[in-house]
DNA sequence: CTGAAAGCGCTTACAG
DNA sequence: CTGAAAGCGCTTACAG
């Protein structure tokens, strides 16, 4: 007899009863616990009954009993940023393959960070946290470590944490400078991210190092937020203060949109007067006026690597820094060219 | 004595013991259950102890015991779309104010929708679902209704469901046509969304109705996906097939970006040759070349209304259609002007 | 009105 | 190797 309760849902007891095994055995079979060695026939019977009843383990009960929620919390600085969307998507997929669910939350820089994120874990909602929104003095950072909660930093590293999952950001900067230098540019401006973010500093350092190596005459840098407006303002200052400037490397697509806006507003042309290159490749870049050259970063691999690292940590492994072993790539669409003259 | 267990977390039993009340009483006080009427002094003692111990209810246990997870699942068609980000943010905030957590998931049109979403609820992860990704034949739609799971449709209605939370989409179309007609345009093209989405049909209907009312000579419509490339292709067809066309109203910012791309590629100017207007206002619009005129929709209010409707439904209220009572507004930045000649 | 007890649906030592 | 029993941390009828 098919027995059900609670709104028609079959529970483990139903499966066990109908398959004529104990709940323990049913549980172990359904969870692929190695120690159980029932006859193949019995195992199959349990599986069949579970399928027939449409049995779904109640995650909440499972979490309470087993001490694990099989969920990961993912914090991003802003949902709006398509860059994060790409990483999030990949994190979702990877997590699912590993038997985890991902809960995304937005953790904007401005907001007071209440302790609700650490509580996600403390309260049994998640087994660990992927932090894509790290910044210096973030209250969460110290708190998580102190409370021994599994966590990794994605994309925005926390120096010395020993749990950073990142990409070869330095290679991106070198690639950008090499590209411009190869075209013959001597004065290249860099619109960098906020100075207090480690990612920004790393990108800038890589840019400066490469600028020196390639013998650029000037390599002015400005540090501003990642949005369009900030990019526009930074570009204006760069162009004004460096008359010889013929190229700009922006550290986000948003900033690059602002750069283009300013260049046009100043009556200059892209790429004839000023070449523009953006960090991160997204579909939007192709349809801007003009279409933008970009450095494509391995964001999909980043999301996957972060989930793997976190799940290993939850499994008891020591935290470790991870760098995605995929090199950034140039995507050229015509927003850069040799300087005039 | 401060007693704790499980990784330093205080549990209800700790609070009860230290405050010298029963767990039942502690639970009721902490949950503001009306029926409990202890001395104010006792109540305060419990509250103080809970604060002192940093007590956080274990959501998983609470969900299992009480039958409610106090979490809502929110499905959006794609995380990348900033429009959804705005709504999501608002949903988060509203939910928090009502004592709920929101779990966001991406539910892209292409993907086979496994039953994992309904399972979010069935498995005790969420008490209800906000569906922003509805489309005809979506397996989830029938399933949720059959299983009696609380849910509402946000932004993309399901006709006849009686649980749609939406905005005055028709007003947006009328506003767009009125704007162009007022400038003197006679042939206005409309880049609409996918024809199988009810939202798209409603927007198109509103556009056509207004076009008739304002006596436009021609009002060609094309139905394409919301992305940049589709907008670009649609614009090309519209311009080619309607030589007198002087204005285009696109139904997403992404499409509008594509429209601009095409107009430029054809060697035409904005707004001198073709005026462009986009549905949905976002920061990006201001920094495009040229900055885009838009119809701003009340997305923040939409997210809030959806959460309220769902929570009421969870509370036992009958589902009902809701329309956010805030009118769309024109945001003008110079991408539209009177037609030449 | 209060507290002891049962129970939410599972997992996992532990005894057989 | 298997199954009975305890227990995860709460809430909520139910008896006092």
PDB file of N, CA, C and O in Angstrom, chain B residues 29-98:
ATOM      1  N   UNK B  29       8.502  33.153  24.200  1.00  0.00           N
ATOM      2  CA  UNK B  29       8.927  34.542  24.413  1.00  0.00           C
ATOM      3  C   UNK B  29       9.739  35.023  23.223  1.00  0.00           C
ATOM      4  O   UNK B  29       9.502  36.108  22.676  1.00  0.00           O
ATOM      5  N   UNK B  30      10.689  34.207  22.795  1.00  0.00           N
ATOM      6  CA  UNK B  30      11.562  34.626  21.700  1.00  0.00           C
ATOM      7  C   UNK B  30      10.797  34.745  20.384  1.00  0.00           C
ATOM      8  O   UNK B  30      11.205  35.484  19.491  1.00  0.00           O
ATOM      9  N   UNK B  31       9.694  34.037  20.275  1.00  0.00           N
ATOM     10  CA  UNK B  31       8.920  34.110  19.039  1.00  0.00           C
ATOM     11  C   UNK B  31       7.717  35.037  19.147  1.00  0.00           C
ATOM     12  O   UNK B  31       6.883  35.087  18.252  1.00  0.00           O
ATOM     13  N   UNK B  32       7.651  35.742  20.285  1.00  0.00           N
ATOM     14  CA  UNK B  32       6.546  36.667  20.457  1.00  0.00           C
ATOM     15  C   UNK B  32       5.183  36.010  20.325  1.00  0.00           C
ATOM     16  O   UNK B  32       4.256  36.582  19.753  1.00  0.00           O
ATOM     17  N   UNK B  33       5.076  34.811  20.840  1.00  0.00           N
ATOM     18  CA  UNK B  33       3.779  34.146  20.782  1.00  0.00           C
ATOM     19  C   UNK B  33       2.833  34.844  21.759  1.00  0.00           C
ATOM     20  O   UNK B  33       3.168  35.056  22.923  1.00  0.00           O
ATOM     21  N   UNK B  34       1.663  35.185  21.281  1.00  0.00           N
ATOM     22  CA  UNK B  34       0.726  36.011  22.043  1.00  0.00           C
ATOM     23  C   UNK B  34       0.262  35.326  23.327  1.00  0.00           C
ATOM     24  O   UNK B  34       0.111  35.968  24.365  1.00  0.00           O
ATOM     25  N   UNK B  35       0.073  34.018  23.254  1.00  0.00           N
ATOM     26  CA  UNK B  35      -0.558  33.325  24.368  1.00  0.00           C
ATOM     27  C   UNK B  35       0.300  33.301  25.636  1.00  0.00           C
ATOM     28  O   UNK B  35      -0.191  32.992  26.707  1.00  0.00           O
ATOM     29  N   UNK B  36       1.555  33.598  25.514  1.00  0.00           N
ATOM     30  CA  UNK B  36       2.401  33.555  26.693  1.00  0.00           C
ATOM     31  C   UNK B  36       2.316  34.886  27.441  1.00  0.00           C
ATOM     32  O   UNK B  36       2.373  35.955  26.867  1.00  0.00           O
ATOM     33  N   UNK B  37       2.083  34.805  28.742  1.00  0.00           N
ATOM     34  CA  UNK B  37       1.993  36.061  29.492  1.00  0.00           C
ATOM     35  C   UNK B  37       2.787  35.947  30.776  1.00  0.00           C
ATOM     36  O   UNK B  37       2.244  35.879  31.860  1.00  0.00           O
ATOM     37  N   UNK B  38       4.079  35.873  30.634  1.00  0.00           N
ATOM     38  CA  UNK B  38       4.961  35.816  31.795  1.00  0.00           C
ATOM     39  C   UNK B  38       5.142  37.215  32.355  1.00  0.00           C
ATOM     40  O   UNK B  38       4.776  38.203  31.724  1.00  0.00           O
ATOM     41  N   UNK B  39       5.730  37.260  33.515  1.00  0.00           N
ATOM     42  CA  UNK B  39       6.015  38.576  34.087  1.00  0.00           C
ATOM     43  C   UNK B  39       7.008  39.292  33.178  1.00  0.00           C
ATOM     44  O   UNK B  39       7.934  38.653  32.637  1.00  0.00           O
ATOM     45  N   UNK B  40       6.845  40.587  33.037  1.00  0.00           N
ATOM     46  CA  UNK B  40       7.741  41.375  32.187  1.00  0.00           C
ATOM     47  C   UNK B  40       9.187  41.103  32.558  1.00  0.00           C
ATOM     48  O   UNK B  40      10.070  41.033  31.707  1.00  0.00           O
ATOM     49  N   UNK B  41       9.394  40.907  33.826  1.00  0.00           N
ATOM     50  CA  UNK B  41      10.733  40.677  34.351  1.00  0.00           C
ATOM     51  C   UNK B  41      11.326  39.386  33.777  1.00  0.00           C
ATOM     52  O   UNK B  41      12.475  39.336  33.349  1.00  0.00           O
ATOM     53  N   UNK B  42      10.505  38.345  33.761  1.00  0.00           N
ATOM     54  CA  UNK B  42      10.946  37.061  33.219  1.00  0.00           C
ATOM     55  C   UNK B  42      11.237  37.179  31.731  1.00  0.00           C
ATOM     56  O   UNK B  42      12.268  36.719  31.233  1.00  0.00           O
ATOM     57  N   UNK B  43      10.299  37.794  31.030  1.00  0.00           N
ATOM     58  CA  UNK B  43      10.451  37.987  29.593  1.00  0.00           C
ATOM     59  C   UNK B  43      11.780  38.692  29.319  1.00  0.00           C
ATOM     60  O   UNK B  43      12.553  38.281  28.468  1.00  0.00           O
ATOM     61  N   UNK B  44      12.046  39.740  30.075  1.00  0.00           N
ATOM     62  CA  UNK B  44      13.259  40.511  29.866  1.00  0.00           C
ATOM     63  C   UNK B  44      14.499  39.651  30.131  1.00  0.00           C
ATOM     64  O   UNK B  44      15.494  39.729  29.431  1.00  0.00           O
ATOM     65  N   UNK B  45      14.394  38.823  31.155  1.00  0.00           N
ATOM     66  CA  UNK B  45      15.521  37.963  31.514  1.00  0.00           C
ATOM     67  C   UNK B  45      15.873  37.030  30.352  1.00  0.00           C
ATOM     68  O   UNK B  45      17.025  36.868  29.970  1.00  0.00           O
ATOM     69  N   UNK B  46      14.824  36.448  29.770  1.00  0.00           N
ATOM     70  CA  UNK B  46      15.040  35.541  28.641  1.00  0.00           C
ATOM     71  C   UNK B  46      15.692  36.296  27.476  1.00  0.00           C
ATOM     72  O   UNK B  46      16.668  35.835  26.878  1.00  0.00           O
ATOM     73  N   UNK B  47      15.142  37.452  27.188  1.00  0.00           N
ATOM     74  CA  UNK B  47      15.678  38.259  26.093  1.00  0.00           C
ATOM     75  C   UNK B  47      17.144  38.613  26.349  1.00  0.00           C
ATOM     76  O   UNK B  47      17.991  38.528  25.453  1.00  0.00           O
ATOM     77  N   UNK B  48      17.431  38.990  27.589  1.00  0.00           N
ATOM     78  CA  UNK B  48      18.797  39.369  27.942  1.00  0.00           C
ATOM     79  C   UNK B  48      19.763  38.194  27.778  1.00  0.00           C
ATOM     80  O   UNK B  48      20.837  38.328  27.206  1.00  0.00           O
ATOM     81  N   UNK B  49      19.349  37.056  28.311  1.00  0.00           N
ATOM     82  CA  UNK B  49      20.207  35.871  28.225  1.00  0.00           C
ATOM     83  C   UNK B  49      20.465  35.517  26.759  1.00  0.00           C
ATOM     84  O   UNK B  49      21.587  35.227  26.363  1.00  0.00           O
ATOM     85  N   UNK B  50      19.399  35.573  25.969  1.00  0.00           N
ATOM     86  CA  UNK B  50      19.536  35.239  24.547  1.00  0.00           C
ATOM     87  C   UNK B  50      20.547  36.174  23.887  1.00  0.00           C
ATOM     88  O   UNK B  50      21.419  35.746  23.131  1.00  0.00           O
ATOM     89  N   UNK B  51      20.446  37.451  24.216  1.00  0.00           N
ATOM     90  CA  UNK B  51      21.366  38.427  23.639  1.00  0.00           C
ATOM     91  C   UNK B  51      22.786  38.149  24.104  1.00  0.00           C
ATOM     92  O   UNK B  51      23.731  38.140  23.312  1.00  0.00           O
ATOM     93  N   UNK B  52      22.898  37.885  25.400  1.00  0.00           N
ATOM     94  CA  UNK B  52      24.211  37.666  25.990  1.00  0.00           C
ATOM     95  C   UNK B  52      24.911  36.458  25.372  1.00  0.00           C
ATOM     96  O   UNK B  52      26.097  36.476  25.071  1.00  0.00           O
ATOM     97  N   UNK B  53      24.131  35.408  25.163  1.00  0.00           N
ATOM     98  CA  UNK B  53      24.709  34.188  24.598  1.00  0.00           C
ATOM     99  C   UNK B  53      24.835  34.268  23.076  1.00  0.00           C
ATOM    100  O   UNK B  53      25.379  33.367  22.449  1.00  0.00           O
ATOM    101  N   UNK B  54      24.312  35.340  22.510  1.00  0.00           N
ATOM    102  CA  UNK B  54      24.337  35.441  21.050  1.00  0.00           C
ATOM    103  C   UNK B  54      23.505  34.345  20.419  1.00  0.00           C
ATOM    104  O   UNK B  54      23.836  33.789  19.382  1.00  0.00           O
ATOM    105  N   UNK B  55      22.391  34.059  21.078  1.00  0.00           N
ATOM    106  CA  UNK B  55      21.549  32.977  20.582  1.00  0.00           C
ATOM    107  C   UNK B  55      20.922  33.299  19.223  1.00  0.00           C
ATOM    108  O   UNK B  55      20.392  34.380  19.016  1.00  0.00           O
ATOM    109  N   UNK B  56      21.041  32.362  18.286  1.00  0.00           N
ATOM    110  CA  UNK B  56      20.357  32.449  16.987  1.00  0.00           C
ATOM    111  C   UNK B  56      19.563  31.181  16.811  1.00  0.00           C
ATOM    112  O   UNK B  56      20.148  30.092  16.910  1.00  0.00           O
ATOM    113  N   UNK B  57      18.296  31.299  16.547  1.00  0.00           N
ATOM    114  CA  UNK B  57      17.540  30.065  16.333  1.00  0.00           C
ATOM    115  C   UNK B  57      18.119  29.301  15.154  1.00  0.00           C
ATOM    116  O   UNK B  57      18.566  29.889  14.173  1.00  0.00           O
ATOM    117  N   UNK B  58      18.166  28.022  15.263  1.00  0.00           N
ATOM    118  CA  UNK B  58      18.646  27.173  14.188  1.00  0.00           C
ATOM    119  C   UNK B  58      17.505  27.029  13.179  1.00  0.00           C
ATOM    120  O   UNK B  58      16.519  26.356  13.430  1.00  0.00           O
ATOM    121  N   UNK B  59      17.653  27.688  12.036  1.00  0.00           N
ATOM    122  CA  UNK B  59      16.535  27.744  11.090  1.00  0.00           C
ATOM    123  C   UNK B  59      16.069  26.365  10.650  1.00  0.00           C
ATOM    124  O   UNK B  59      14.886  26.138  10.421  1.00  0.00           O
ATOM    125  N   UNK B  60      17.014  25.485  10.515  1.00  0.00           N
ATOM    126  CA  UNK B  60      16.687  24.153  10.053  1.00  0.00           C
ATOM    127  C   UNK B  60      15.792  23.422  11.056  1.00  0.00           C
ATOM    128  O   UNK B  60      14.783  22.820  10.697  1.00  0.00           O
ATOM    129  N   UNK B  61      16.158  23.513  12.303  1.00  0.00           N
ATOM    130  CA  UNK B  61      15.370  22.868  13.336  1.00  0.00           C
ATOM    131  C   UNK B  61      13.998  23.517  13.429  1.00  0.00           C
ATOM    132  O   UNK B  61      12.965  22.860  13.544  1.00  0.00           O
ATOM    133  N   UNK B  62      14.000  24.820  13.351  1.00  0.00           N
ATOM    134  CA  UNK B  62      12.753  25.546  13.436  1.00  0.00           C
ATOM    135  C   UNK B  62      11.820  25.144  12.286  1.00  0.00           C
ATOM    136  O   UNK B  62      10.620  24.957  12.454  1.00  0.00           O
ATOM    137  N   UNK B  63      12.426  25.027  11.120  1.00  0.00           N
ATOM    138  CA  UNK B  63      11.634  24.671   9.949  1.00  0.00           C
ATOM    139  C   UNK B  63      11.043  23.275  10.117  1.00  0.00           C
ATOM    140  O   UNK B  63       9.881  23.038   9.815  1.00  0.00           O
ATOM    141  N   UNK B  64      11.855  22.375  10.617  1.00  0.00           N
ATOM    142  CA  UNK B  64      11.396  20.997  10.760  1.00  0.00           C
ATOM    143  C   UNK B  64      10.284  20.901  11.795  1.00  0.00           C
ATOM    144  O   UNK B  64       9.273  20.244  11.582  1.00  0.00           O
ATOM    145  N   UNK B  65      10.457  21.582  12.889  1.00  0.00           N
ATOM    146  CA  UNK B  65       9.471  21.507  13.955  1.00  0.00           C
ATOM    147  C   UNK B  65       8.206  22.275  13.608  1.00  0.00           C
ATOM    148  O   UNK B  65       7.094  21.807  13.826  1.00  0.00           O
ATOM    149  N   UNK B  66       8.391  23.465  13.062  1.00  0.00           N
ATOM    150  CA  UNK B  66       7.243  24.326  12.837  1.00  0.00           C
ATOM    151  C   UNK B  66       6.580  24.153  11.491  1.00  0.00           C
ATOM    152  O   UNK B  66       5.495  24.651  11.257  1.00  0.00           O
ATOM    153  N   UNK B  67       7.245  23.434  10.621  1.00  0.00           N
ATOM    154  CA  UNK B  67       6.650  23.219   9.312  1.00  0.00           C
ATOM    155  C   UNK B  67       6.815  24.378   8.356  1.00  0.00           C
ATOM    156  O   UNK B  67       6.293  24.379   7.255  1.00  0.00           O
ATOM    157  N   UNK B  68       7.570  25.400   8.771  1.00  0.00           N
ATOM    158  CA  UNK B  68       7.783  26.541   7.876  1.00  0.00           C
ATOM    159  C   UNK B  68       9.269  26.881   7.842  1.00  0.00           C
ATOM    160  O   UNK B  68       9.939  26.868   8.867  1.00  0.00           O
ATOM    161  N   UNK B  69       9.776  27.156   6.668  1.00  0.00           N
ATOM    162  CA  UNK B  69      11.205  27.426   6.541  1.00  0.00           C
ATOM    163  C   UNK B  69      11.514  28.917   6.636  1.00  0.00           C
ATOM    164  O   UNK B  69      12.648  29.319   6.782  1.00  0.00           O
ATOM    165  N   UNK B  70      10.497  29.734   6.506  1.00  0.00           N
ATOM    166  CA  UNK B  70      10.692  31.181   6.479  1.00  0.00           C
ATOM    167  C   UNK B  70      11.663  31.596   5.378  1.00  0.00           C
ATOM    168  O   UNK B  70      12.460  32.508   5.544  1.00  0.00           O
ATOM    169  N   UNK B  71      11.613  30.849   4.297  1.00  0.00           N
ATOM    170  CA  UNK B  71      12.418  31.198   3.128  1.00  0.00           C
ATOM    171  C   UNK B  71      11.527  31.187   1.893  1.00  0.00           C
ATOM    172  O   UNK B  71      10.571  30.421   1.812  1.00  0.00           O
ATOM    173  N   UNK B  72      11.816  32.061   0.963  1.00  0.00           N
ATOM    174  CA  UNK B  72      11.076  32.121  -0.297  1.00  0.00           C
ATOM    175  C   UNK B  72      12.067  31.867  -1.426  1.00  0.00           C
ATOM    176  O   UNK B  72      13.193  32.344  -1.383  1.00  0.00           O
ATOM    177  N   UNK B  73      11.662  31.112  -2.426  1.00  0.00           N
ATOM    178  CA  UNK B  73      12.523  30.915  -3.590  1.00  0.00           C
ATOM    179  C   UNK B  73      12.105  31.902  -4.667  1.00  0.00           C
ATOM    180  O   UNK B  73      10.921  32.137  -4.877  1.00  0.00           O
ATOM    181  N   UNK B  74      13.078  32.498  -5.316  1.00  0.00           N
ATOM    182  CA  UNK B  74      12.796  33.451  -6.388  1.00  0.00           C
ATOM    183  C   UNK B  74      13.467  32.972  -7.671  1.00  0.00           C
ATOM    184  O   UNK B  74      14.678  32.784  -7.716  1.00  0.00           O
ATOM    185  N   UNK B  75      12.659  32.771  -8.698  1.00  0.00           N
ATOM    186  CA  UNK B  75      13.190  32.288  -9.979  1.00  0.00           C
ATOM    187  C   UNK B  75      13.214  33.422 -10.991  1.00  0.00           C
ATOM    188  O   UNK B  75      12.189  34.022 -11.277  1.00  0.00           O
ATOM    189  N   UNK B  76      14.387  33.700 -11.546  1.00  0.00           N
ATOM    190  CA  UNK B  76      14.477  34.708 -12.609  1.00  0.00           C
ATOM    191  C   UNK B  76      15.015  34.040 -13.865  1.00  0.00           C
ATOM    192  O   UNK B  76      15.768  33.072 -13.784  1.00  0.00           O
ATOM    193  N   UNK B  77      14.621  34.548 -15.035  1.00  0.00           N
ATOM    194  CA  UNK B  77      15.062  33.910 -16.279  1.00  0.00           C
ATOM    195  C   UNK B  77      16.567  34.022 -16.479  1.00  0.00           C
ATOM    196  O   UNK B  77      17.187  33.118 -17.008  1.00  0.00           O
ATOM    197  N   UNK B  78      17.137  35.140 -16.069  1.00  0.00           N
ATOM    198  CA  UNK B  78      18.591  35.217 -16.108  1.00  0.00           C
ATOM    199  C   UNK B  78      19.102  36.257 -15.138  1.00  0.00           C
ATOM    200  O   UNK B  78      18.606  37.364 -15.052  1.00  0.00           O
ATOM    201  N   UNK B  79      20.115  35.859 -14.424  1.00  0.00           N
ATOM    202  CA  UNK B  79      20.728  36.718 -13.429  1.00  0.00           C
ATOM    203  C   UNK B  79      21.385  37.929 -14.080  1.00  0.00           C
ATOM    204  O   UNK B  79      21.488  39.003 -13.489  1.00  0.00           O
ATOM    205  N   UNK B  80      21.844  37.743 -15.296  1.00  0.00           N
ATOM    206  CA  UNK B  80      22.606  38.779 -15.974  1.00  0.00           C
ATOM    207  C   UNK B  80      21.819  40.058 -16.171  1.00  0.00           C
ATOM    208  O   UNK B  80      22.367  41.151 -16.186  1.00  0.00           O
ATOM    209  N   UNK B  81      20.525  39.906 -16.356  1.00  0.00           N
ATOM    210  CA  UNK B  81      19.691  41.061 -16.660  1.00  0.00           C
ATOM    211  C   UNK B  81      19.558  41.999 -15.460  1.00  0.00           C
ATOM    212  O   UNK B  81      18.994  41.631 -14.441  1.00  0.00           O
ATOM    213  N   UNK B  82      20.081  43.211 -15.588  1.00  0.00           N
ATOM    214  CA  UNK B  82      20.066  44.161 -14.477  1.00  0.00           C
ATOM    215  C   UNK B  82      18.657  44.487 -14.010  1.00  0.00           C
ATOM    216  O   UNK B  82      18.435  44.839 -12.861  1.00  0.00           O
ATOM    217  N   UNK B  83      17.708  44.357 -14.924  1.00  0.00           N
ATOM    218  CA  UNK B  83      16.323  44.599 -14.550  1.00  0.00           C
ATOM    219  C   UNK B  83      15.927  43.679 -13.405  1.00  0.00           C
ATOM    220  O   UNK B  83      15.320  44.099 -12.425  1.00  0.00           O
ATOM    221  N   UNK B  84      16.316  42.435 -13.532  1.00  0.00           N
ATOM    222  CA  UNK B  84      15.966  41.508 -12.480  1.00  0.00           C
ATOM    223  C   UNK B  84      16.724  41.819 -11.205  1.00  0.00           C
ATOM    224  O   UNK B  84      16.207  41.653 -10.121  1.00  0.00           O
ATOM    225  N   UNK B  85      17.943  42.263 -11.360  1.00  0.00           N
ATOM    226  CA  UNK B  85      18.742  42.586 -10.184  1.00  0.00           C
ATOM    227  C   UNK B  85      18.023  43.606  -9.309  1.00  0.00           C
ATOM    228  O   UNK B  85      17.987  43.480  -8.085  1.00  0.00           O
ATOM    229  N   UNK B  86      17.436  44.583  -9.955  1.00  0.00           N
ATOM    230  CA  UNK B  86      16.743  45.631  -9.214  1.00  0.00           C
ATOM    231  C   UNK B  86      15.546  45.055  -8.456  1.00  0.00           C
ATOM    232  O   UNK B  86      15.308  45.383  -7.300  1.00  0.00           O
ATOM    233  N   UNK B  87      14.825  44.195  -9.126  1.00  0.00           N
ATOM    234  CA  UNK B  87      13.664  43.569  -8.507  1.00  0.00           C
ATOM    235  C   UNK B  87      14.096  42.628  -7.387  1.00  0.00           C
ATOM    236  O   UNK B  87      13.500  42.588  -6.320  1.00  0.00           O
ATOM    237  N   UNK B  88      15.153  41.883  -7.641  1.00  0.00           N
ATOM    238  CA  UNK B  88      15.664  40.944  -6.648  1.00  0.00           C
ATOM    239  C   UNK B  88      16.054  41.671  -5.367  1.00  0.00           C
ATOM    240  O   UNK B  88      15.718  41.268  -4.261  1.00  0.00           O
ATOM    241  N   UNK B  89      16.766  42.770  -5.559  1.00  0.00           N
ATOM    242  CA  UNK B  89      17.234  43.542  -4.410  1.00  0.00           C
ATOM    243  C   UNK B  89      16.046  43.963  -3.551  1.00  0.00           C
ATOM    244  O   UNK B  89      16.068  43.871  -2.334  1.00  0.00           O
ATOM    245  N   UNK B  90      15.033  44.422  -4.216  1.00  0.00           N
ATOM    246  CA  UNK B  90      13.849  44.879  -3.510  1.00  0.00           C
ATOM    247  C   UNK B  90      13.146  43.709  -2.821  1.00  0.00           C
ATOM    248  O   UNK B  90      12.665  43.838  -1.687  1.00  0.00           O
ATOM    249  N   UNK B  91      13.116  42.589  -3.482  1.00  0.00           N
ATOM    250  CA  UNK B  91      12.485  41.403  -2.891  1.00  0.00           C
ATOM    251  C   UNK B  91      13.236  40.982  -1.624  1.00  0.00           C
ATOM    252  O   UNK B  91      12.629  40.675  -0.603  1.00  0.00           O
ATOM    253  N   UNK B  92      14.555  41.008  -1.691  1.00  0.00           N
ATOM    254  CA  UNK B  92      15.381  40.683  -0.521  1.00  0.00           C
ATOM    255  C   UNK B  92      15.000  41.557   0.674  1.00  0.00           C
ATOM    256  O   UNK B  92      14.789  41.077   1.769  1.00  0.00           O
ATOM    257  N   UNK B  93      14.965  42.831   0.408  1.00  0.00           N
ATOM    258  CA  UNK B  93      14.744  43.780   1.492  1.00  0.00           C
ATOM    259  C   UNK B  93      13.356  43.583   2.106  1.00  0.00           C
ATOM    260  O   UNK B  93      13.205  43.523   3.319  1.00  0.00           O
ATOM    261  N   UNK B  94      12.383  43.483   1.245  1.00  0.00           N
ATOM    262  CA  UNK B  94      11.017  43.312   1.727  1.00  0.00           C
ATOM    263  C   UNK B  94      10.880  42.017   2.520  1.00  0.00           C
ATOM    264  O   UNK B  94      10.279  41.984   3.593  1.00  0.00           O
ATOM    265  N   UNK B  95      11.455  40.969   1.983  1.00  0.00           N
ATOM    266  CA  UNK B  95      11.361  39.668   2.642  1.00  0.00           C
ATOM    267  C   UNK B  95      11.987  39.740   4.030  1.00  0.00           C
ATOM    268  O   UNK B  95      11.436  39.240   5.007  1.00  0.00           O
ATOM    269  N   UNK B  96      13.121  40.385   4.095  1.00  0.00           N
ATOM    270  CA  UNK B  96      13.787  40.474   5.384  1.00  0.00           C
ATOM    271  C   UNK B  96      12.894  41.192   6.400  1.00  0.00           C
ATOM    272  O   UNK B  96      12.781  40.769   7.549  1.00  0.00           O
ATOM    273  N   UNK B  97      12.257  42.256   5.953  1.00  0.00           N
ATOM    274  CA  UNK B  97      11.377  42.993   6.852  1.00  0.00           C
ATOM    275  C   UNK B  97      10.222  42.131   7.349  1.00  0.00           C
ATOM    276  O   UNK B  97       9.689  42.347   8.434  1.00  0.00           O
ATOM    277  N   UNK B  98       9.853  41.162   6.541  1.00  0.00           N
ATOM    278  CA  UNK B  98       8.738  40.291   6.924  1.00  0.00           C
ATOM    279  C   UNK B  98       9.227  39.015   7.609  1.00  0.00           C
ATOM    280  O   UNK B  98       8.455  38.104   7.864  1.00  0.00           O
TER     281      UNK B  98
END
